[in-house]
Amino acid sequence: MVLELVNISLRRNGKWILKEINWKVNKGEHWVIFGLNGAGKTALLNVLNAYEYPTKGKITVLGKEFGKAPLAESLRKKIGLVSQSLQQKLHNGDNAFEIVLSGAFASIGLYESPTDEMREKAISLLRELGCYDYANRNYETLSQGERQRVLIGRALMADPELLILDEPTNGLDFLAREMLLESVEKIAKETNGPTIIYVTHHAEEILPEFQHTLLLKQGEVFAAGKTDEMISDHTLSDFFGLDVGVIWKDGRPLLTKNKLTVK
Ligand SMILES: Nc1ncnc2c1ncn2[C@@H]1O[C@H](COP(=O)(O)OP(=O)(O)OP(=O)(O)O)[C@@H](O)[C@H]1O
Ligand SMILES: [Mg+2]
């Protein structure tokens, strides 16, 4: 098992942001967390990463129960994270190569001396993700799409067992988005690759490798299970409270809003 959440609730400033979340991810499964703005997706990821401690409940990640004590550094290295908040924390003066390299230490900035092996690994990740051409450029000079690829490289640097992508296609144009999704697909297909949790509010980003989906609504699990059952006309119409249709093309869904009939 990769992670298990039992009755996880999170309260902040007098508001329940997560309510009684029960969720289990097994090895070999890749999951999508799908929900509207403010559903609690990022809050849920913050709990998984131990950036936030749940107010109630029990959480086990990669065989370790936590939630009360700070996450051991050894465990943090096993979780690769790509998120907007991480982007804001990075040192803009670092170049793409240094940012990828810092992933070996799960640190912001390079404080420890990387080994030759780490340097080689960072270079090969930059190549694989198509970032090699701008490896020496300062992070702040990179476009949004280029930055996201560098962040994925950073997240993969320590060979994580769990890779968490929080809206990685934010701000990307169509081509950049599809290129990034191709990289995600490649990682998802690796036999010994990490379990991936992909957070989005765009159904069309759900790749065929993501066979499981958790629908999050107003801090609660609306439903969780097989993607084709979750991303269906019936379930999503209930979820949105709106008559929606799902069209599948090459294993990827496309949402349409059916015309409201005026009686
Ligand atoms: N510290 C806090 N105090 C009060 N409310 C908070 C706090 N942190 C988050 N929230 C609220 O909790 C809800 C869930 O936030 P969260 O960032 O997890 O949403 P999300 O599903 O990631 O949304 P988006 O798709 O917009 O990124 C939001 O209504 C947010 O305003
Ligand atoms: Mg969010």
CSV table of C-alpha atoms and ligand atoms in Angstrom, one decimal:
chain,number,residue,atom,x,y,z
A,1,MET,CA,0.0,0.0,0.0
A,2,VAL,CA,1.2,3.5,-0.8
A,3,LEU,CA,-1.1,5.6,1.3
A,4,GLU,CA,-4.1,5.3,3.6
A,5,LEU,CA,-6.2,8.0,5.1
A,6,VAL,CA,-8.7,7.1,7.7
A,7,ASN,CA,-11.3,9.8,8.7
A,8,ILE,CA,-8.9,12.6,8.0
A,9,SER,CA,-10.4,16.0,8.8
A,10,LEU,CA,-8.7,19.4,8.7
A,11,ARG,CA,-9.9,22.5,10.4
A,12,ARG,CA,-8.4,26.0,9.8
A,13,ASN,CA,-9.6,29.4,11.0
A,14,GLY,CA,-12.9,27.9,12.2
A,15,LYS,CA,-13.6,26.1,8.9
A,16,TRP,CA,-13.6,22.4,8.1
A,17,ILE,CA,-11.5,22.3,4.9
A,18,LEU,CA,-11.4,18.5,4.8
A,19,LYS,CA,-14.1,16.3,6.3
A,20,GLU,CA,-13.8,12.6,7.2
A,21,ILE,CA,-11.6,11.7,4.2
A,22,ASN,CA,-11.2,7.9,3.7
A,23,TRP,CA,-8.9,7.0,0.8
A,24,LYS,CA,-6.5,4.1,0.0
A,25,VAL,CA,-3.9,4.0,-2.8
A,26,ASN,CA,-2.3,0.7,-3.6
A,27,LYS,CA,1.0,0.1,-5.4
A,28,GLY,CA,0.6,0.0,-9.1
A,29,GLU,CA,-2.3,2.5,-9.1
A,30,HIS,CA,-2.1,6.0,-10.5
A,31,TRP,CA,-4.8,8.4,-9.1
A,32,VAL,CA,-6.4,11.6,-10.3
A,33,ILE,CA,-7.9,14.0,-7.7
A,34,PHE,CA,-10.6,15.9,-9.5
A,35,GLY,CA,-12.6,18.8,-8.0
A,36,LEU,CA,-13.6,22.4,-8.4
A,37,ASN,CA,-11.8,25.4,-7.1
A,38,GLY,CA,-11.8,25.4,-3.4
A,39,ALA,CA,-12.7,21.7,-3.1
A,40,GLY,CA,-9.8,21.0,-0.8
A,41,LYS,CA,-7.4,19.3,-3.3
A,42,THR,CA,-4.3,21.3,-2.3
A,43,ALA,CA,-5.2,21.0,1.4
A,44,LEU,CA,-5.4,17.2,0.9
A,45,LEU,CA,-1.9,17.2,-0.7
A,46,ASN,CA,-0.5,19.4,2.1
A,47,VAL,CA,-1.7,16.7,4.5
A,48,LEU,CA,-0.1,14.0,2.5
A,49,ASN,CA,3.2,15.9,2.5
A,50,ALA,CA,2.9,16.7,6.2
A,51,TYR,CA,2.9,20.4,5.5
A,52,GLU,CA,-0.3,20.4,7.4
A,53,TYR,CA,-1.3,18.2,10.3
A,54,PRO,CA,-4.8,16.9,10.2
A,55,THR,CA,-7.1,17.9,13.0
A,56,LYS,CA,-8.5,14.4,13.2
A,57,GLY,CA,-7.8,11.0,11.7
A,58,LYS,CA,-5.0,8.7,10.8
A,59,ILE,CA,-2.7,8.9,7.9
A,60,THR,CA,-0.1,6.4,6.7
A,61,VAL,CA,2.2,7.2,3.8
A,62,LEU,CA,4.7,4.7,2.4
A,63,GLY,CA,4.4,2.5,5.4
A,64,LYS,CA,4.8,5.3,8.0
A,65,GLU,CA,2.0,6.7,10.1
A,66,PHE,CA,2.4,10.4,10.7
A,67,GLY,CA,0.4,13.5,11.3
A,68,LYS,CA,1.6,14.4,14.7
A,69,ALA,CA,5.4,14.5,14.4
A,70,PRO,CA,7.4,16.3,11.6
A,71,LEU,CA,7.9,14.1,8.5
A,72,ALA,CA,11.3,12.4,8.6
A,73,GLU,CA,13.5,13.8,5.9
A,74,SER,CA,14.0,10.2,4.6
A,75,LEU,CA,10.3,10.0,3.9
A,76,ARG,CA,10.1,13.5,2.4
A,77,LYS,CA,12.7,12.4,-0.2
A,78,LYS,CA,10.5,9.6,-1.3
A,79,ILE,CA,7.7,12.0,-2.2
A,80,GLY,CA,8.2,14.2,-5.2
A,81,LEU,CA,6.0,17.3,-5.3
A,82,VAL,CA,5.2,19.7,-8.1
A,83,SER,CA,3.0,22.6,-7.0
A,84,GLN,CA,2.4,26.3,-7.4
A,85,SER,CA,3.4,26.9,-3.8
A,86,LEU,CA,6.7,25.2,-4.3
A,87,GLN,CA,7.4,27.3,-7.3
A,88,GLN,CA,7.0,30.4,-5.2
A,89,LYS,CA,9.5,29.1,-2.6
A,90,LEU,CA,12.3,28.4,-5.1
A,91,HIS,CA,15.3,30.7,-5.4
A,92,ASN,CA,14.7,32.5,-8.7
A,93,GLY,CA,18.5,33.1,-9.1
A,94,ASP,CA,19.2,29.3,-9.3
A,95,ASN,CA,19.5,27.9,-12.8
A,96,ALA,CA,17.4,25.0,-14.1
A,97,PHE,CA,20.3,22.5,-13.4
A,98,GLU,CA,20.7,23.6,-9.8
A,99,ILE,CA,16.9,23.4,-9.2
A,100,VAL,CA,16.8,19.8,-10.5
A,101,LEU,CA,19.9,18.9,-8.5
A,102,SER,CA,18.4,20.3,-5.2
A,103,GLY,CA,15.7,17.6,-5.5
A,104,ALA,CA,18.4,15.1,-4.4
A,105,PHE,CA,18.3,16.7,-1.0
A,106,ALA,CA,14.6,17.6,-1.0
A,107,SER,CA,15.8,21.1,-0.2
A,108,ILE,CA,15.1,24.6,-1.6
A,109,GLY,CA,18.5,25.7,-2.9
A,110,LEU,CA,21.7,23.8,-2.8
A,111,TYR,CA,23.3,23.6,0.7
A,112,GLU,CA,25.0,20.2,0.4
A,113,SER,CA,27.6,19.2,-2.1
A,114,PRO,CA,26.2,17.1,-4.9
A,115,THR,CA,28.1,14.0,-6.0
A,116,ASP,CA,29.2,13.4,-9.6
A,117,GLU,CA,26.5,10.7,-9.8
A,118,MET,CA,23.8,13.3,-8.8
A,119,ARG,CA,25.1,15.7,-11.4
A,120,GLU,CA,24.9,13.1,-14.1
A,121,LYS,CA,21.4,12.1,-13.0
A,122,ALA,CA,20.2,15.8,-13.1
A,123,ILE,CA,21.6,16.1,-16.6
A,124,SER,CA,19.9,13.0,-17.8
A,125,LEU,CA,16.6,14.1,-16.3
A,126,LEU,CA,17.0,17.5,-18.0
A,127,ARG,CA,17.5,15.7,-21.3
A,128,GLU,CA,14.6,13.3,-20.8
A,129,LEU,CA,12.2,16.1,-20.0
A,130,GLY,CA,13.5,18.3,-22.9
A,131,CYS,CA,15.0,21.0,-20.6
A,132,TYR,CA,18.6,20.5,-21.5
A,133,ASP,CA,18.8,23.5,-23.8
A,134,TYR,CA,18.0,25.8,-20.9
A,135,ALA,CA,19.8,24.0,-18.1
A,136,ASN,CA,22.1,27.0,-17.5
A,137,ARG,CA,19.4,29.6,-17.6
A,138,ASN,CA,18.1,31.3,-14.4
A,139,TYR,CA,14.8,29.8,-13.3
A,140,GLU,CA,13.1,33.3,-13.4
A,141,THR,CA,13.9,33.7,-17.1
A,142,LEU,CA,12.0,30.4,-18.0
A,143,SER,CA,8.5,30.3,-19.3
A,144,GLN,CA,5.8,28.7,-17.2
A,145,GLY,CA,5.9,25.5,-19.3
A,146,GLU,CA,9.7,25.3,-19.0
A,147,ARG,CA,9.5,25.9,-15.3
A,148,GLN,CA,7.0,23.1,-14.8
A,149,ARG,CA,9.2,20.6,-16.6
A,150,VAL,CA,12.2,21.7,-14.5
A,151,LEU,CA,10.1,21.1,-11.4
A,152,ILE,CA,9.1,17.6,-12.5
A,153,GLY,CA,12.8,16.9,-13.0
A,154,ARG,CA,13.5,18.2,-9.5
A,155,ALA,CA,10.7,16.0,-8.1
A,156,LEU,CA,12.1,12.9,-9.8
A,157,MET,CA,15.7,13.5,-8.7
A,158,ALA,CA,15.5,11.4,-5.5
A,159,ASP,CA,13.7,8.5,-7.3
A,160,PRO,CA,10.5,9.1,-5.3
A,161,GLU,CA,8.0,6.3,-4.6
A,162,LEU,CA,5.2,8.8,-4.8
A,163,LEU,CA,5.0,11.7,-7.3
A,164,ILE,CA,2.4,14.4,-6.6
A,165,LEU,CA,1.5,16.8,-9.3
A,166,ASP,CA,-0.8,19.6,-8.3
A,167,GLU,CA,-2.2,21.2,-11.5
A,168,PRO,CA,1.1,20.9,-13.4
A,169,THR,CA,-0.4,22.3,-16.6
A,170,ASN,CA,-1.4,25.6,-15.0
A,171,GLY,CA,-0.7,28.4,-17.3
A,172,LEU,CA,0.4,26.2,-20.2
A,173,ASP,CA,-0.7,26.6,-23.7
A,174,PHE,CA,-2.2,23.6,-25.6
A,175,LEU,CA,1.1,22.4,-27.0
A,176,ALA,CA,3.1,22.8,-23.8
A,177,ARG,CA,0.3,21.0,-21.9
A,178,GLU,CA,0.3,18.0,-24.3
A,179,MET,CA,4.1,17.8,-24.1
A,180,LEU,CA,4.0,17.9,-20.4
A,181,LEU,CA,1.3,15.2,-20.3
A,182,GLU,CA,3.5,13.1,-22.6
A,183,SER,CA,6.2,13.2,-20.0
A,184,VAL,CA,3.8,12.3,-17.3
A,185,GLU,CA,2.5,9.4,-19.4
A,186,LYS,CA,6.1,8.1,-19.8
A,187,ILE,CA,6.7,8.2,-16.1
A,188,ALA,CA,3.4,6.5,-15.4
A,189,LYS,CA,4.3,3.7,-17.7
A,190,GLU,CA,7.6,2.9,-16.1
A,191,THR,CA,7.5,-0.5,-14.4
A,192,ASN,CA,9.5,0.6,-11.4
A,193,GLY,CA,8.4,4.2,-11.6
A,194,PRO,CA,6.6,6.2,-8.8
A,195,THR,CA,2.9,6.0,-8.0
A,196,ILE,CA,1.4,9.3,-9.3
A,197,ILE,CA,-1.3,11.5,-7.9
A,198,TYR,CA,-2.4,14.0,-10.4
A,199,VAL,CA,-4.6,16.9,-9.2
A,200,THR,CA,-6.7,18.8,-11.8
A,201,HIS,CA,-9.9,20.5,-12.5
A,202,HIS,CA,-9.7,19.7,-16.2
A,203,ALA,CA,-11.0,16.3,-17.1
A,204,GLU,CA,-9.3,16.3,-20.5
A,205,GLU,CA,-6.0,16.0,-18.8
A,206,ILE,CA,-6.8,12.6,-17.4
A,207,LEU,CA,-4.5,10.1,-19.1
A,208,PRO,CA,-5.4,6.4,-19.7
A,209,GLU,CA,-2.8,5.3,-17.2
A,210,PHE,CA,-4.8,7.0,-14.5
A,211,GLN,CA,-7.3,4.2,-13.8
A,212,HIS,CA,-8.5,5.6,-10.5
A,213,THR,CA,-10.1,8.9,-9.6
A,214,LEU,CA,-11.1,10.6,-6.4
A,215,LEU,CA,-13.9,13.2,-6.7
A,216,LEU,CA,-13.5,15.8,-4.1
A,217,LYS,CA,-16.3,18.3,-3.3
A,218,GLN,CA,-16.5,20.8,-0.6
A,219,GLY,CA,-13.8,19.0,1.5
A,220,GLU,CA,-15.5,15.6,1.2
A,221,VAL,CA,-15.0,12.5,-0.9
A,222,PHE,CA,-17.9,12.7,-3.2
A,223,ALA,CA,-16.9,9.3,-4.8
A,224,ALA,CA,-13.7,7.4,-5.4
A,225,GLY,CA,-13.0,4.4,-7.7
A,226,LYS,CA,-12.4,3.5,-11.3
A,227,THR,CA,-11.9,6.5,-13.5
A,228,ASP,CA,-14.5,5.3,-16.1
A,229,GLU,CA,-17.1,5.1,-13.4
A,230,MET,CA,-16.2,8.4,-11.8
A,231,ILE,CA,-15.8,10.3,-15.1
A,232,SER,CA,-19.1,9.3,-16.4
A,233,ASP,CA,-22.3,11.3,-17.5
A,234,HIS,CA,-24.1,10.0,-14.5
A,235,THR,CA,-21.5,10.5,-11.7
A,236,LEU,CA,-20.3,13.9,-13.0
A,237,SER,CA,-23.8,15.2,-13.5
A,238,ASP,CA,-24.5,14.4,-9.8
A,239,PHE,CA,-21.1,15.8,-8.9
A,240,PHE,CA,-21.6,19.2,-10.6
A,241,GLY,CA,-25.3,19.4,-10.1
A,242,LEU,CA,-25.5,20.0,-13.8
A,243,ASP,CA,-26.3,17.9,-16.8
A,244,VAL,CA,-22.9,17.0,-18.3
A,245,GLY,CA,-21.8,14.5,-20.9
A,246,VAL,CA,-18.5,12.8,-21.3
A,247,ILE,CA,-17.0,11.9,-24.6
A,248,TRP,CA,-14.0,9.6,-24.7
A,249,LYS,CA,-11.3,10.0,-27.3
A,250,ASP,CA,-8.2,7.8,-27.3
A,251,GLY,CA,-8.7,6.9,-23.7
A,252,ARG,CA,-9.1,10.6,-22.6
A,253,PRO,CA,-12.3,12.2,-21.5
A,254,LEU,CA,-13.8,15.4,-22.8
A,255,LEU,CA,-16.6,17.1,-20.8
A,256,THR,CA,-19.6,18.8,-22.4
A,257,LYS,CA,-22.4,20.6,-20.8
A,258,ASN,CA,-25.7,19.4,-22.2
A,259,LYS,CA,-28.2,22.1,-23.0
A,260,LEU,CA,-30.6,22.9,-20.2
A,261,THR,CA,-34.1,22.2,-21.4
A,262,VAL,CA,-36.4,25.1,-20.5
A,263,LYS,CA,-39.8,23.8,-19.6
B,1,LIG,N1,-5.6,28.5,6.3
B,1,LIG,C1,-6.9,28.6,5.9
B,1,LIG,N2,-7.8,29.2,6.5
B,1,LIG,C2,-9.1,29.3,6.0
B,1,LIG,N3,-9.5,28.7,4.9
B,1,LIG,C3,-8.6,28.0,4.2
B,1,LIG,C4,-7.2,27.9,4.6
B,1,LIG,N4,-6.5,27.2,3.7
B,1,LIG,C5,-7.4,26.9,2.7
B,1,LIG,N5,-8.7,27.4,3.0
B,1,LIG,C6,-9.9,27.2,2.2
B,1,LIG,O1,-10.1,25.8,2.1
B,1,LIG,C7,-10.7,25.6,0.8
B,1,LIG,C8,-9.9,24.5,0.1
B,1,LIG,O2,-8.7,25.1,-0.4
B,1,LIG,P1,-7.7,24.4,-1.4
B,1,LIG,O3,-6.6,25.3,-1.7
B,1,LIG,O4,-7.4,23.0,-0.9
B,1,LIG,O5,-8.7,24.2,-2.7
B,1,LIG,P2,-8.3,23.5,-4.1
B,1,LIG,O6,-9.3,22.4,-4.3
B,1,LIG,O7,-6.9,23.2,-4.2
B,1,LIG,O8,-8.7,24.7,-5.1
B,1,LIG,P3,-8.0,25.1,-6.5
B,1,LIG,O9,-8.6,24.3,-7.6
B,1,LIG,O10,-8.6,26.6,-6.7
B,1,LIG,O11,-6.6,25.1,-6.3
B,1,LIG,C9,-10.8,26.9,0.1
B,1,LIG,O12,-12.1,27.4,0.3
B,1,LIG,C10,-9.8,27.8,0.8
B,1,LIG,O13,-10.2,29.1,0.8
B,2,MG,MG,-5.3,23.9,-5.4
